[in-house]
CSV table of N, CA and C in Angstrom, one decimal:
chain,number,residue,atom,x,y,z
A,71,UNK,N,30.6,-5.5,37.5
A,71,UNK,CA,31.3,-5.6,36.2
A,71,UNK,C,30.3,-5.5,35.1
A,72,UNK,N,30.8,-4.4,34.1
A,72,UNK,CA,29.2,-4.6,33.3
A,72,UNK,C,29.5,-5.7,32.4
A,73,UNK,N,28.2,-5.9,31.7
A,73,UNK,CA,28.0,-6.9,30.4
A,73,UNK,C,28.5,-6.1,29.2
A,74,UNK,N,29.1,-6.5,28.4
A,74,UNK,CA,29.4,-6.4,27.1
A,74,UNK,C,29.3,-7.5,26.3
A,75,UNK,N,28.3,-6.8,25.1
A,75,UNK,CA,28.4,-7.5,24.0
A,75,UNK,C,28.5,-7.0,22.8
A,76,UNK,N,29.3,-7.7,21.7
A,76,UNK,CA,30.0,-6.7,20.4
A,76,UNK,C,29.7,-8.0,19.5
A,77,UNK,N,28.5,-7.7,18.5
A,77,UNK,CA,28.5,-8.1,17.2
A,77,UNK,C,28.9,-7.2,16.1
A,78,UNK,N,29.9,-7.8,15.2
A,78,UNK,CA,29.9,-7.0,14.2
A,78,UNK,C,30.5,-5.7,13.9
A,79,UNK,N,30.8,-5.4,14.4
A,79,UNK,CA,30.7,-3.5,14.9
A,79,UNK,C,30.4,-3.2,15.7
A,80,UNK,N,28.7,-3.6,15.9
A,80,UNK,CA,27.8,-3.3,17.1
A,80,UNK,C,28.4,-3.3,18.5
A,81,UNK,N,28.5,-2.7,19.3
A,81,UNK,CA,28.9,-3.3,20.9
A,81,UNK,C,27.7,-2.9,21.7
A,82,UNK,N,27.3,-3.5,22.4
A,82,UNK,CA,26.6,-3.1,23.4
A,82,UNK,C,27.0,-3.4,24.8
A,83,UNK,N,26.8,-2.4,25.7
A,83,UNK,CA,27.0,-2.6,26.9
A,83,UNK,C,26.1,-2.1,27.9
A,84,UNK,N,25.7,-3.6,28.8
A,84,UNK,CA,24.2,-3.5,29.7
A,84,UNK,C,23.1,-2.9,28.8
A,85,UNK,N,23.2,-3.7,27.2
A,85,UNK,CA,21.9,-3.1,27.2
A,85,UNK,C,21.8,-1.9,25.9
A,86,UNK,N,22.9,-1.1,26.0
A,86,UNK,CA,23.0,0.0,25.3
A,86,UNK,C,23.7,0.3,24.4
A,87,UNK,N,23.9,0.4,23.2
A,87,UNK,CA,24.6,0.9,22.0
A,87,UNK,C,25.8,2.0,22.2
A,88,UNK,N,26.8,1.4,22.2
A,88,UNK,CA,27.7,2.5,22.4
A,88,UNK,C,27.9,3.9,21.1
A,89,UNK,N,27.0,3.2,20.0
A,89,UNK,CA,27.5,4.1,18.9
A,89,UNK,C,26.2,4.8,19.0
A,90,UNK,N,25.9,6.2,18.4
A,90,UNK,CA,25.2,7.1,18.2
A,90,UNK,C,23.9,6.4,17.0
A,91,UNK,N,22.7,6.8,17.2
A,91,UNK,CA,21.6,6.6,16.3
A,91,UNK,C,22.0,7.1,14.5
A,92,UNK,N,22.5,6.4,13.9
A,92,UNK,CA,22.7,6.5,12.3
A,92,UNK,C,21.1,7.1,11.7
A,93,UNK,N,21.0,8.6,11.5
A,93,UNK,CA,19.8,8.9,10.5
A,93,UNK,C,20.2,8.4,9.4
A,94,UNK,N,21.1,8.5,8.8
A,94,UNK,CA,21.3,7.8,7.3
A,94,UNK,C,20.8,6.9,7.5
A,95,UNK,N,21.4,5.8,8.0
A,95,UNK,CA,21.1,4.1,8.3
A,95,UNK,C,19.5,4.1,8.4
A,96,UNK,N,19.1,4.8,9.2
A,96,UNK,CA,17.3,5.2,9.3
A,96,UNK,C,16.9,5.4,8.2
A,97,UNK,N,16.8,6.1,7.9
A,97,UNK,CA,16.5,7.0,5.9
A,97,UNK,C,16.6,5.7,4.9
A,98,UNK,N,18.0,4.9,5.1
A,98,UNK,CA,17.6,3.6,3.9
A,98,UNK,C,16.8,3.2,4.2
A,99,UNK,N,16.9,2.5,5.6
A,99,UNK,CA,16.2,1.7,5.9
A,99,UNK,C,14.5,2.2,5.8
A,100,UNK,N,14.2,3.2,6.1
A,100,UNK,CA,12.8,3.5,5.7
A,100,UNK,C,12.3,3.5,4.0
A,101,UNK,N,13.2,3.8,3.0
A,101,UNK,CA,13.6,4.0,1.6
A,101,UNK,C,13.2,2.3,1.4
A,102,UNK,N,13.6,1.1,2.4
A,102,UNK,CA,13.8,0.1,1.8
A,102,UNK,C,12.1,-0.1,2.1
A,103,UNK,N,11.5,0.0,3.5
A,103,UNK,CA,10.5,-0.8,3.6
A,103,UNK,C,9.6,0.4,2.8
A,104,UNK,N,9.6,1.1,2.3
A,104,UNK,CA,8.6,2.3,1.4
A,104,UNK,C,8.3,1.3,0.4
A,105,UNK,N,9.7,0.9,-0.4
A,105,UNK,CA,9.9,0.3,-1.7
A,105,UNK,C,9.2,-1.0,-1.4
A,106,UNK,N,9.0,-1.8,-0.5
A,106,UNK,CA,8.4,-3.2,-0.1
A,106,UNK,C,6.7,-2.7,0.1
A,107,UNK,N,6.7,-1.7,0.7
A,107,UNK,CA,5.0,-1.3,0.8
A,107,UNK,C,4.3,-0.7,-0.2
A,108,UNK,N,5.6,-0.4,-1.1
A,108,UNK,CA,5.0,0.4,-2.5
A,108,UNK,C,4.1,-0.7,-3.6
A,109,UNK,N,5.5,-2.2,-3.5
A,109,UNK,CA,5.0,-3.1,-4.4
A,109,UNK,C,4.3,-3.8,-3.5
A,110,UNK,N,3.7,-4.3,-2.4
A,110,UNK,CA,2.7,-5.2,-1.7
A,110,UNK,C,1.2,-4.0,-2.7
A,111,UNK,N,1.6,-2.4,-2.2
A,111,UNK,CA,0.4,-2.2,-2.2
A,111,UNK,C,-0.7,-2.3,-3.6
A,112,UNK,N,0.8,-1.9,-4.7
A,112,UNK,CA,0.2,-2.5,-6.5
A,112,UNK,C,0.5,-4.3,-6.6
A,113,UNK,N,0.4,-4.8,-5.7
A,113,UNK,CA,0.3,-6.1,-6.3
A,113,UNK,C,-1.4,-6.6,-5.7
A,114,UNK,N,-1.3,-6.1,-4.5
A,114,UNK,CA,-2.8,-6.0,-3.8
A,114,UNK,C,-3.5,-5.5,-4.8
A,115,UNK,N,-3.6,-4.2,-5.1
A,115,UNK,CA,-4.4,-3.5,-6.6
A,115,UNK,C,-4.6,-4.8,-7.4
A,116,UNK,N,-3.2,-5.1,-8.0
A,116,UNK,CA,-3.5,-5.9,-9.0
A,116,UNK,C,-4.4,-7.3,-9.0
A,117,UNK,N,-3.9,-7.7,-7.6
A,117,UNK,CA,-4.5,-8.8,-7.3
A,117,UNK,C,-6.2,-8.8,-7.4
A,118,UNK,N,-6.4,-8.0,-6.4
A,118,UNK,CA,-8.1,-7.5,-6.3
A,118,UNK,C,-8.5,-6.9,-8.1
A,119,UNK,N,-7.6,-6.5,-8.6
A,119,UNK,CA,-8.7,-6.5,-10.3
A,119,UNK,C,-8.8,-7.5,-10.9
A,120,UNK,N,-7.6,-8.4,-11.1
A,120,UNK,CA,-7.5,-9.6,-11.6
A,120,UNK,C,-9.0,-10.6,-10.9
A,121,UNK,N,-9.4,-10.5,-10.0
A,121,UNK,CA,-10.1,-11.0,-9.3
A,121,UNK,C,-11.6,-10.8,-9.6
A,122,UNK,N,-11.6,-9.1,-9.4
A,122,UNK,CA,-12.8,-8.7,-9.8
A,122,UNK,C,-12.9,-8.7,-11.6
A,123,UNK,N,-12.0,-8.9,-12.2
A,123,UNK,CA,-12.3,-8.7,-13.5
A,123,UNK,C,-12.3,-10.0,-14.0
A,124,UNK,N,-11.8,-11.1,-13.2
A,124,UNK,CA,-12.0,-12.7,-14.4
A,124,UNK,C,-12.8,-13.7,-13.4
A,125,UNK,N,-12.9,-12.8,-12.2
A,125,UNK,CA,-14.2,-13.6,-11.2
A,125,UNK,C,-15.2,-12.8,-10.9
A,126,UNK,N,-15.3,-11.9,-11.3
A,126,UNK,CA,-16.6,-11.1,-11.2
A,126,UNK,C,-17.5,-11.5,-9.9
A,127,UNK,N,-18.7,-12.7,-10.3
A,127,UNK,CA,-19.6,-13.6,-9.8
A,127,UNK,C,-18.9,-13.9,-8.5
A,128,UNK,N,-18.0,-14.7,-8.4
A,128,UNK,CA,-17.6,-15.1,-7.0
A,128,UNK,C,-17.5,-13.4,-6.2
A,129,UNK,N,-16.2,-12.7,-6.8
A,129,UNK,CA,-16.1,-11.9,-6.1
A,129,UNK,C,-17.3,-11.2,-5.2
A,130,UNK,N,-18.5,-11.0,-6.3
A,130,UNK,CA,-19.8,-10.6,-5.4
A,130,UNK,C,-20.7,-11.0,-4.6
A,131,UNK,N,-20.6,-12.6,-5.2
A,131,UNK,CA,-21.3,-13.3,-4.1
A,131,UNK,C,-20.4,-13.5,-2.7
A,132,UNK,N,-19.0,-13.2,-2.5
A,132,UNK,CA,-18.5,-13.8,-1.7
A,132,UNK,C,-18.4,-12.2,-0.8
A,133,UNK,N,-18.2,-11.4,-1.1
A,133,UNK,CA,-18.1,-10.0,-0.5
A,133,UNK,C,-19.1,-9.1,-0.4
A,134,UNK,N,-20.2,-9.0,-1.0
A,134,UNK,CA,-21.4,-8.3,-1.0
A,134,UNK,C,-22.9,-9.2,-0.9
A,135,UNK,N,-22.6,-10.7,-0.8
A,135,UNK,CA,-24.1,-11.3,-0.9
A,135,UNK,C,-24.7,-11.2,-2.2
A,136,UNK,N,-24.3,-10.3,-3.7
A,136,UNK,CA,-25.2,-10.4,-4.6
A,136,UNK,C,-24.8,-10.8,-6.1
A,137,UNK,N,-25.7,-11.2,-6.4
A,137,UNK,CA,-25.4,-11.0,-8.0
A,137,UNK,C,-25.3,-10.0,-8.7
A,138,UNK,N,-24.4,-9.8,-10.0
A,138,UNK,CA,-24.6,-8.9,-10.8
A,138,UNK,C,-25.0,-9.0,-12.2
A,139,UNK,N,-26.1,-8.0,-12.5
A,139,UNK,CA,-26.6,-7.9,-13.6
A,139,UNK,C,-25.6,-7.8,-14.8
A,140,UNK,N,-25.2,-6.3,-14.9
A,140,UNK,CA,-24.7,-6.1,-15.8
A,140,UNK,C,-23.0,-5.9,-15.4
A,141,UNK,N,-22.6,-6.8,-16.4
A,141,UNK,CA,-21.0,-6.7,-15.4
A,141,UNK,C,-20.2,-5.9,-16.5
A,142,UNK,N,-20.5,-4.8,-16.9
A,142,UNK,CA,-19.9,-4.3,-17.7
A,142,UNK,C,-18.8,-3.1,-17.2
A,143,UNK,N,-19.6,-2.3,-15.9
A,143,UNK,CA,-18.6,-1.6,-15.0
A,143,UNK,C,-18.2,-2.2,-14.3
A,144,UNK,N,-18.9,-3.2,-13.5
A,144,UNK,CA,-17.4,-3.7,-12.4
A,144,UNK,C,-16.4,-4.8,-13.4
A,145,UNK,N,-16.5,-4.9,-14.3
A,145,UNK,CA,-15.3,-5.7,-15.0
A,145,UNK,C,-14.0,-4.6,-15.0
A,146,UNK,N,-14.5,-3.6,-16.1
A,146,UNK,CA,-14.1,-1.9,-16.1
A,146,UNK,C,-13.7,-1.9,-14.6
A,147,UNK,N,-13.9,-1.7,-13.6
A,147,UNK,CA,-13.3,-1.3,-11.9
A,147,UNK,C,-12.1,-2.3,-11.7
A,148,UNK,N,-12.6,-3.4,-12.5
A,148,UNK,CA,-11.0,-4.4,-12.1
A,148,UNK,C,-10.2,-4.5,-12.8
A,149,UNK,N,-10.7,-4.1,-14.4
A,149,UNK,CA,-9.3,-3.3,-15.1
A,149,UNK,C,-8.5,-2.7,-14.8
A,150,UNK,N,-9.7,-1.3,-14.1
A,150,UNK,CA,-8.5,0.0,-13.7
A,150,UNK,C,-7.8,0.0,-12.2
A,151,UNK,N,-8.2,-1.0,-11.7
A,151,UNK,CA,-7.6,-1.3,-10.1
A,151,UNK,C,-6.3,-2.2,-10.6
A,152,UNK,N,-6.1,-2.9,-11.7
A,152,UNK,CA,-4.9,-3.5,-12.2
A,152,UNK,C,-4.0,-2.6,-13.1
A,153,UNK,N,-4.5,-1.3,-13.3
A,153,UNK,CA,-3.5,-0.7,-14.0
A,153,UNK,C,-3.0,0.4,-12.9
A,154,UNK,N,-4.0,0.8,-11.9
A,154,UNK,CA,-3.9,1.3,-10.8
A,154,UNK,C,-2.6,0.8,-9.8
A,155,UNK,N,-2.5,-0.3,-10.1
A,155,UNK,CA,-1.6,-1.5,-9.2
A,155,UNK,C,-0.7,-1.3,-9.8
A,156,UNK,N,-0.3,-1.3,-11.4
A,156,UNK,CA,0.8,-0.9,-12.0
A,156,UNK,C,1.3,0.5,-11.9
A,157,UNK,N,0.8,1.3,-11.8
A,157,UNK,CA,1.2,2.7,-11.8
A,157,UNK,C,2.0,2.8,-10.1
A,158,UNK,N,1.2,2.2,-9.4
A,158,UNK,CA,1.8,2.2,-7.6
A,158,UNK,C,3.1,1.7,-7.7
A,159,UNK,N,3.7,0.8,-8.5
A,159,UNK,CA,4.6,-0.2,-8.7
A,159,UNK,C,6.0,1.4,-9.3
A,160,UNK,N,5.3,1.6,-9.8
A,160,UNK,CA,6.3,2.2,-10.7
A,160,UNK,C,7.5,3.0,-9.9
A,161,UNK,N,7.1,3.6,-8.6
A,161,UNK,CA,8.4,4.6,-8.6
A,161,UNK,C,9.3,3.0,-7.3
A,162,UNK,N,9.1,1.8,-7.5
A,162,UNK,CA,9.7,0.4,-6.9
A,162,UNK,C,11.2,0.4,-7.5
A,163,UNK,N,11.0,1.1,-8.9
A,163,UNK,CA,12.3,1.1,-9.6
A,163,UNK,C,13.1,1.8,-9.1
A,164,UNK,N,13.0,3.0,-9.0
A,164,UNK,CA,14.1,4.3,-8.6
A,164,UNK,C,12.9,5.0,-7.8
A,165,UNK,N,12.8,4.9,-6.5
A,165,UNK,CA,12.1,5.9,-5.3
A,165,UNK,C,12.6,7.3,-5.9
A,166,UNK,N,13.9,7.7,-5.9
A,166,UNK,CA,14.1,9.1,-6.2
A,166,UNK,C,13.9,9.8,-7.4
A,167,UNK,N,13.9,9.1,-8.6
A,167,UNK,CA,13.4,9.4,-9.9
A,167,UNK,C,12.1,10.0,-9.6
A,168,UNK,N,10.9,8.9,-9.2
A,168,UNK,CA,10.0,8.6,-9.2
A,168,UNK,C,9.2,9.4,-8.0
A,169,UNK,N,10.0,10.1,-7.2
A,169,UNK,CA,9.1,10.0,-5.8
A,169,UNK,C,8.3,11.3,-6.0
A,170,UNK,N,8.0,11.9,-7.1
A,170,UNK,CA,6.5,12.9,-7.4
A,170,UNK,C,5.3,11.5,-7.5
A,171,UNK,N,5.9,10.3,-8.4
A,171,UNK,CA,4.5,9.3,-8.2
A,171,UNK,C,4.0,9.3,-6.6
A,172,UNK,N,4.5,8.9,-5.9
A,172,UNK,CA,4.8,8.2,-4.7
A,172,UNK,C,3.5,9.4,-4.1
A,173,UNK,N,4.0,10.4,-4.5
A,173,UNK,CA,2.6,11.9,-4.0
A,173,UNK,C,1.2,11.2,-4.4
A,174,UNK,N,1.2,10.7,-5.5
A,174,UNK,CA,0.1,10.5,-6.5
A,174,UNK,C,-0.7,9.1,-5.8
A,175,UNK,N,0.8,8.2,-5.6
A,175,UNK,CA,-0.2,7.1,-4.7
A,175,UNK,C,-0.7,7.0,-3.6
A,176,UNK,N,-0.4,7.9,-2.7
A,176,UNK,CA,-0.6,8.5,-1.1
A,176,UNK,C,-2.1,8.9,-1.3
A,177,UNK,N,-1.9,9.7,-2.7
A,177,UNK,CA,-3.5,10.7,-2.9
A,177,UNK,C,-4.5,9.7,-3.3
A,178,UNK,N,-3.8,9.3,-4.1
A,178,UNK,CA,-5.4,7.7,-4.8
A,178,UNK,C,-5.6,7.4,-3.9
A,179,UNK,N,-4.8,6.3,-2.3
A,179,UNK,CA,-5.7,5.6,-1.4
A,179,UNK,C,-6.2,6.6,-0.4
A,180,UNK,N,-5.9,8.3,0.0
A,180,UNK,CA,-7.1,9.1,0.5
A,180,UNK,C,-8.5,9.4,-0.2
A,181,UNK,N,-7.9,8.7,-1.5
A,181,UNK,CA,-9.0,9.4,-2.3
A,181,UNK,C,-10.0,8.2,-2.1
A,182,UNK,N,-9.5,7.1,-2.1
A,182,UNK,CA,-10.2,5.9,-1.8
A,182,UNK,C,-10.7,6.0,-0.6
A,183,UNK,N,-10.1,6.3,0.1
A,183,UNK,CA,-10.9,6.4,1.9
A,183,UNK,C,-12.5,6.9,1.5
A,184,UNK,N,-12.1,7.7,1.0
A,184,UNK,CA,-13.2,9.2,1.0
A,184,UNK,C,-14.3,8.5,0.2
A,185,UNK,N,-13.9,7.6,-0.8
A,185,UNK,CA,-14.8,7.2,-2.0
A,185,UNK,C,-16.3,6.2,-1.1
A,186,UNK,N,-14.5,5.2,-0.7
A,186,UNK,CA,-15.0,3.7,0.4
A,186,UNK,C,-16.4,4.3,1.5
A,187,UNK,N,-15.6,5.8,1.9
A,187,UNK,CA,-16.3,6.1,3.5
A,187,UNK,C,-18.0,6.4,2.9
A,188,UNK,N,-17.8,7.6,1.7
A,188,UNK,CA,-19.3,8.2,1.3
A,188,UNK,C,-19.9,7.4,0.5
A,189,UNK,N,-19.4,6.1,-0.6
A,189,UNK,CA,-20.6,5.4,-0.8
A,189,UNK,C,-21.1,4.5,-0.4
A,190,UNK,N,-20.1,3.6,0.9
A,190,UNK,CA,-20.6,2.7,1.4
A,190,UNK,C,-22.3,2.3,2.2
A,191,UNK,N,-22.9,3.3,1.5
A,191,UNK,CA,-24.1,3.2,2.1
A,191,UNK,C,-25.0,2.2,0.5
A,192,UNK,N,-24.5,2.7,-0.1
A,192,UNK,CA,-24.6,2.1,-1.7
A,192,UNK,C,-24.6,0.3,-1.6
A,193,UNK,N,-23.8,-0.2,-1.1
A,193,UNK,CA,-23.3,-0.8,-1.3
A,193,UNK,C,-24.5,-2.3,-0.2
A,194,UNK,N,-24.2,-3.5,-0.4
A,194,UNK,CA,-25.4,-4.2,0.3
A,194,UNK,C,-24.9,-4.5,1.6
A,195,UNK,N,-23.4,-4.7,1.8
A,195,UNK,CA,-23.0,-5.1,2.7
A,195,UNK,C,-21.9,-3.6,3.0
A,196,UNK,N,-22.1,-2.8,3.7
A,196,UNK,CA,-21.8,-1.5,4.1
A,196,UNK,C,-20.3,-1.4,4.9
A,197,UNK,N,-20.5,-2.9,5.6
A,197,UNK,CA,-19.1,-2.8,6.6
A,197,UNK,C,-18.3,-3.6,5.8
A,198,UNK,N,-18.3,-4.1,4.9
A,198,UNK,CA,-17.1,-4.4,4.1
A,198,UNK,C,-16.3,-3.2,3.4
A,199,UNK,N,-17.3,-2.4,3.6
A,199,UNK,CA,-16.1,-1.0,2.4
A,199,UNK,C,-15.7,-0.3,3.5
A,200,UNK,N,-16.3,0.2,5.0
A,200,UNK,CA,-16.0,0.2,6.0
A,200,UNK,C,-14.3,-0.3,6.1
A,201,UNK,N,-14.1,-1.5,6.3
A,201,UNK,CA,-13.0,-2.0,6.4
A,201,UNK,C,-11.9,-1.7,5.1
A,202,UNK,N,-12.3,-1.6,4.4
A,202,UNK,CA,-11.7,-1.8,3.1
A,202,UNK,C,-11.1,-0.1,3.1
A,203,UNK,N,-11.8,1.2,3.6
A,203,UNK,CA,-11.3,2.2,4.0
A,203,UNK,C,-10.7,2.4,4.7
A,204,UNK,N,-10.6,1.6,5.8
A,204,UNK,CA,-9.7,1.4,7.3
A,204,UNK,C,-8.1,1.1,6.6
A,205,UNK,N,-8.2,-0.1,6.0
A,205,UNK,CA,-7.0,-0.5,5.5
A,205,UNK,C,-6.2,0.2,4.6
A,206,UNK,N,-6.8,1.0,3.1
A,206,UNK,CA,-6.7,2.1,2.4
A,206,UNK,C,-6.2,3.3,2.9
A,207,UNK,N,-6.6,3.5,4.2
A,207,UNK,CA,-6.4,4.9,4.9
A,207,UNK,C,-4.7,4.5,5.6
A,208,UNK,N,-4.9,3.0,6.1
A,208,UNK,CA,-3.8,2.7,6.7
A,208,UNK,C,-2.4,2.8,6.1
A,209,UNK,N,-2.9,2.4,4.9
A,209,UNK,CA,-1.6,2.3,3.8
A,209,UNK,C,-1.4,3.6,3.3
A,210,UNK,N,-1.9,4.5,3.2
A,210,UNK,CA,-1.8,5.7,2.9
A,210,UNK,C,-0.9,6.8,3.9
A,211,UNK,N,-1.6,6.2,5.1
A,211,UNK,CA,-0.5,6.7,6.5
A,211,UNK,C,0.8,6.1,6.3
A,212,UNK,N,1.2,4.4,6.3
A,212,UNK,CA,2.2,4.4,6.5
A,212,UNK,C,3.1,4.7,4.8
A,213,UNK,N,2.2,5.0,4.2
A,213,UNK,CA,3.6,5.6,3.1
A,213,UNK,C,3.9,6.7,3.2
A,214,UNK,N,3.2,7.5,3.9
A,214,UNK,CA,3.1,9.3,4.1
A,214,UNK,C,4.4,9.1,4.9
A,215,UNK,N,4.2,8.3,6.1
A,215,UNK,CA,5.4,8.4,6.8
A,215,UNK,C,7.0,7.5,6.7
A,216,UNK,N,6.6,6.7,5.9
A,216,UNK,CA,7.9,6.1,5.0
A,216,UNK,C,8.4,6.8,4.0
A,217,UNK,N,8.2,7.7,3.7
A,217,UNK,CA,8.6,8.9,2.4
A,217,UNK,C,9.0,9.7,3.4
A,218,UNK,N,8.5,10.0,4.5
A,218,UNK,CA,8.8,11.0,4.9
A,218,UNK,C,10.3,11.3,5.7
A,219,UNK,N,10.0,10.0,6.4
A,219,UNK,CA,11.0,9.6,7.0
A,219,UNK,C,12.8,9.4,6.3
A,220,UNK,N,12.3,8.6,5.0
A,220,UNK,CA,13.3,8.2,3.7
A,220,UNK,C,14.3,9.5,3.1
A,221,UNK,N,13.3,10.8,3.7
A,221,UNK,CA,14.0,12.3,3.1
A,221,UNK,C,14.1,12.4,1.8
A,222,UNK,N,13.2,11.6,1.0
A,222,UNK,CA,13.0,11.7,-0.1
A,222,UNK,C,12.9,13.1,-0.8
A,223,UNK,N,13.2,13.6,-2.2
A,223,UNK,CA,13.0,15.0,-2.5
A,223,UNK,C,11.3,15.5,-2.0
């Protein structure tokens, strides 16, 4: 005798979905978690400028081992990493309005890979931007494929 079980609409039986795989249902659902990874990713921006721009000192001593002399560009870096955070935010409103930004934010965190990967030699502590490209690259993947998936224009 098989098992059946019916939540909702849902039925399953032994296991299996009697109803067909919903792409639509897929497509929001990807549209939804795009829109959740869009704002984690400008709030992360924002967070990290806010940080680097009104803790400067900590931020360097705690991430790179050093002091900084003149803090007049990395203040400037956590400006534009908070307006950078706002701009990611933006197509959170209307994905479909918006989703030529959504191209633009994909491109900034490759562009970050690329930045993270060739200057980290610059840098005192090397495997921190290391990582910091790993994650950048990550997010950049999974929004490539959450747009993609979404069938966004």
């Amino acid at each position: 005798m098989p098992l059946t079980i019916s939540v909702e609409g849902l039925s399953l039986q032994n296991g299996l979905a009697d109803q067909p795989f919903s792409e639509e249902r897929a497509q929001k659902s990807c549209a939804r978690y795009l829109r959740l990874l869009l704002f984690l990713v400008g709030m992360h921006s924002m967070g990290l400028g806010v940080l680097i721009y009104f803790f400067t000192d900590l931020f360097y001593r705690v991430f790179f081992l050093v002091k900084i002399e003149n803090l007049f560009f990395v203040r400037q870096s956590g400006l534009f990493l908070f307006c950078l955070g706002l701009f990611y935010i933006v197509p959170v409103i209307d994905l479909k309005k918006y989703h030529v930004v959504i191209y633009a934010v994909i491109a900034t965190k490759f562009l970050a890979v690329l930045f993270l990967i060739t200057n980290a030699a610059l840098a005192p502590w090397p495997g921190i931007l290391q990582v910091a490209a790993g994650l950048d690259g990550l997010m950049a993947i999974l929004m490539g494929y959450l747009h993609y998936r979404s069938k966004l224009p």
